[in-house]
PDB file of C-alpha atoms in Angstrom:
ATOM      1  CA  MET A  10      60.268 162.808 103.438  1.00 56.00           C
ATOM      2  CA  LEU A  11      58.661 165.042 106.074  1.00 61.00           C
ATOM      3  CA  ILE A  12      57.991 163.446 109.484  1.00 60.00           C
ATOM      4  CA  LYS A  13      55.866 165.319 111.906  1.00 67.00           C
ATOM      5  CA  GLY A  14      55.196 164.486 115.549  1.00 66.00           C
ATOM      6  CA  ASN A  15      54.374 166.202 118.779  1.00 77.00           C
ATOM      7  CA  PHE A  16      55.881 164.136 121.324  1.00 77.00           C
ATOM      8  CA  GLY A  17      54.322 165.983 124.331  1.00 81.00           C
ATOM      9  CA  GLN A  18      50.732 165.442 122.697  1.00 83.00           C
ATOM     10  CA  LEU A  19      51.465 161.698 122.228  1.00 80.00           C
ATOM     11  CA  ASP A  20      52.538 161.562 125.897  1.00 80.00           C
ATOM     12  CA  ASP A  21      49.449 163.270 126.994  1.00 85.00           C
ATOM     13  CA  LEU A  22      47.281 160.942 124.891  1.00 83.00           C
ATOM     14  CA  ALA A  23      49.074 157.838 126.484  1.00 81.00           C
ATOM     15  CA  SER A  24      48.340 159.364 129.847  1.00 84.00           C
ATOM     16  CA  GLN A  25      44.692 160.035 129.070  1.00 88.00           C
ATOM     17  CA  ILE A  26      44.336 156.439 127.951  1.00 83.00           C
ATOM     18  CA  MET A  27      45.821 155.163 131.165  1.00 82.00           C
ATOM     19  CA  ALA A  28      43.555 157.356 133.139  1.00 88.00           C
ATOM     20  CA  THR A  29      40.494 156.070 131.209  1.00 85.00           C
ATOM     21  CA  VAL A  30      41.789 152.377 131.945  1.00 80.00           C
ATOM     22  CA  GLY A  31      42.058 153.359 135.686  1.00 84.00           C
ATOM     23  CA  LYS A  32      38.369 154.806 135.520  1.00 87.00           C
ATOM     24  CA  VAL A  33      36.945 151.704 133.771  1.00 81.00           C
ATOM     25  CA  GLU A  34      38.722 149.322 136.269  1.00 80.00           C
ATOM     26  CA  SER A  35      37.248 151.421 139.090  1.00 87.00           C
ATOM     27  CA  GLU A  36      33.819 151.127 137.748  1.00 83.00           C
ATOM     28  CA  MET A  37      34.158 147.478 137.185  1.00 77.00           C
ATOM     29  CA  ASP A  38      35.262 146.912 140.679  1.00 80.00           C
ATOM     30  CA  SER A  39      32.181 148.946 141.947  1.00 84.00           C
ATOM     31  CA  TRP A  40      29.849 146.984 139.597  1.00 75.00           C
ATOM     32  CA  ARG A  41      31.243 143.570 140.725  1.00 72.00           C
ATOM     33  CA  SER A  42      30.826 144.543 144.322  1.00 77.00           C
ATOM     34  CA  THR A  43      27.292 145.569 143.791  1.00 74.00           C
ATOM     35  CA  SER A  44      26.157 142.789 141.577  1.00 66.00           C
ATOM     36  CA  GLY A  45      27.707 140.285 143.824  1.00 67.00           C
ATOM     37  CA  ALA A  46      25.853 141.725 146.873  1.00 62.00           C
ATOM     38  CA  THR A  47      22.692 142.069 144.927  1.00 63.00           C
ATOM     39  CA  SER A  48      22.438 138.945 143.078  1.00 61.00           C
ATOM     40  CA  ALA A  49      22.900 136.862 146.313  1.00 62.00           C
ATOM     41  CA  ASP A  50      19.971 138.720 147.811  1.00 65.00           C
ATOM     42  CA  TRP A  51      17.636 138.213 144.639  1.00 64.00           C
ATOM     43  CA  LEU A  52      16.234 134.639 144.864  1.00 64.00           C
ATOM     44  CA  ASP A  53      13.620 134.954 142.139  1.00 66.00           C
ATOM     45  CA  ARG A  54      14.292 134.973 138.362  1.00 65.00           C
ATOM     46  CA  ALA A  55      15.518 138.565 138.570  1.00 66.00           C
ATOM     47  CA  GLY A  56      18.587 137.299 140.346  1.00 64.00           C
ATOM     48  CA  GLY A  57      19.504 135.146 137.395  1.00 70.00           C
ATOM     49  CA  GLU A  58      18.998 137.779 134.909  1.00 75.00           C
ATOM     50  CA  PHE A  59      21.030 140.238 136.878  1.00 73.00           C
ATOM     51  CA  SER A  60      23.937 137.635 136.899  1.00 75.00           C
ATOM     52  CA  GLU A  61      23.671 137.308 133.190  1.00 80.00           C
ATOM     53  CA  ILE A  62      23.837 141.057 132.876  1.00 77.00           C
ATOM     54  CA  SER A  63      26.833 141.169 135.111  1.00 75.00           C
ATOM     55  CA  ALA A  64      28.608 138.475 133.135  1.00 81.00           C
ATOM     56  CA  ALA A  65      27.872 140.370 129.809  1.00 84.00           C
ATOM     57  CA  TRP A  66      29.157 143.647 131.347  1.00 80.00           C
ATOM     58  CA  GLN A  67      32.293 141.933 132.523  1.00 81.00           C
ATOM     59  CA  GLN A  68      33.020 140.630 128.919  1.00 88.00           C
ATOM     60  CA  VAL A  69      32.420 143.895 127.287  1.00 85.00           C
ATOM     61  CA  SER A  70      34.530 145.674 129.894  1.00 81.00           C
ATOM     62  CA  SER A  71      37.376 143.322 129.364  1.00 85.00           C
ATOM     63  CA  ALA A  72      37.383 143.805 125.664  1.00 88.00           C
ATOM     64  CA  GLN A  73      37.253 147.602 126.007  1.00 83.00           C
ATOM     65  CA  GLN A  74      40.342 147.254 128.449  1.00 83.00           C
ATOM     66  CA  ALA A  75      42.108 145.316 125.834  1.00 89.00           C
ATOM     67  CA  MET A  76      41.273 147.942 123.198  1.00 87.00           C
ATOM     68  CA  LEU A  77      42.562 150.741 125.425  1.00 85.00           C
ATOM     69  CA  ASP A  78      45.752 148.895 126.196  1.00 85.00           C
ATOM     70  CA  ALA A  79      46.340 148.382 122.476  1.00 89.00           C
ATOM     71  CA  LEU A  80      45.773 151.944 121.838  1.00 87.00           C
ATOM     72  CA  ARG A  81      48.122 153.105 124.606  1.00 85.00           C
ATOM     73  CA  GLY A  82      50.732 150.671 123.341  1.00 88.00           C
ATOM     74  CA  GLY A  83      50.366 152.003 119.753  1.00 89.00           C
ATOM     75  CA  VAL A  84      50.647 155.600 120.806  1.00 87.00           C
ATOM     76  CA  GLN A  85      53.766 154.826 122.977  1.00 87.00           C
ATOM     77  CA  THR A  86      55.149 152.931 119.959  1.00 91.00           C
ATOM     78  CA  ALA A  87      54.419 155.707 117.654  1.00 87.00           C
ATOM     79  CA  ASN A  88      56.172 158.179 119.985  1.00 86.00           C
ATOM     80  CA  THR A  89      59.223 155.992 120.315  1.00 89.00           C
ATOM     81  CA  GLU A  90      59.588 155.531 116.596  1.00 89.00           C
ATOM     82  CA  LEU A  91      58.993 159.208 115.822  1.00 86.00           C
ATOM     83  CA  GLN A  92      61.888 160.094 118.292  1.00 86.00           C
ATOM     84  CA  GLN A  93      64.117 157.567 116.790  1.00 90.00           C
ATOM     85  CA  ALA A  94      63.445 158.897 113.293  1.00 85.00           C
ATOM     86  CA  LEU A  95      64.085 162.444 114.505  1.00 84.00           C
ATOM     87  CA  SER A  96      67.485 161.418 116.110  1.00 87.00           C
ATOM     88  CA  SER A  97      68.335 159.535 112.983  1.00 88.00           C
ATOM     89  CA  ALA A  98      67.628 162.492 110.728  1.00 83.00           C
ATOM     90  CA  MET A  99      69.435 164.820 113.049  1.00 84.00           C
ATOM     91  CA  ALA A 100      72.499 162.569 113.040  1.00 86.00           C
ATOM     92  CA  ARG A 101      72.418 162.500 109.183  1.00 83.00           C
ATOM     93  CA  VAL A 102      72.190 166.298 108.879  1.00 82.00           C
ATOM     94  CA  GLY A 103      74.815 166.703 111.575  1.00 77.00           C
ATOM     95  CA  SER A 104      77.354 164.591 109.638  1.00 70.00           C
ATOM     96  CA  THR A 105      76.901 166.459 106.367  1.00 66.00           C
ATOM     97  CA  THR A 106      79.663 168.943 105.598  1.00 62.00           C
ATOM     98  CA  ILE A 107      79.497 171.742 103.221  1.00 58.00           C
TER      99      ILE A 107
END
């Protein structure tokens, strides 16, 4: 069986996912701040619609965060398992005598 893996690339991918999670969280904080200040100022029907949009945005963003967290976890698990497989294979080869 041939096992291929680039540990550096997997680490980089996990870092990129974490950076994306951070950016999404920052945007959500900004959106919450803006929507909270704005919806209080809007006393007509538009304010209610704005609140609904804000709630939908929060729901979508939460789902996206969960997906990114799952991807990051999967990448980290793959990296760990590849490293364990490599160590195991090296141990088997190292214990073989000619």
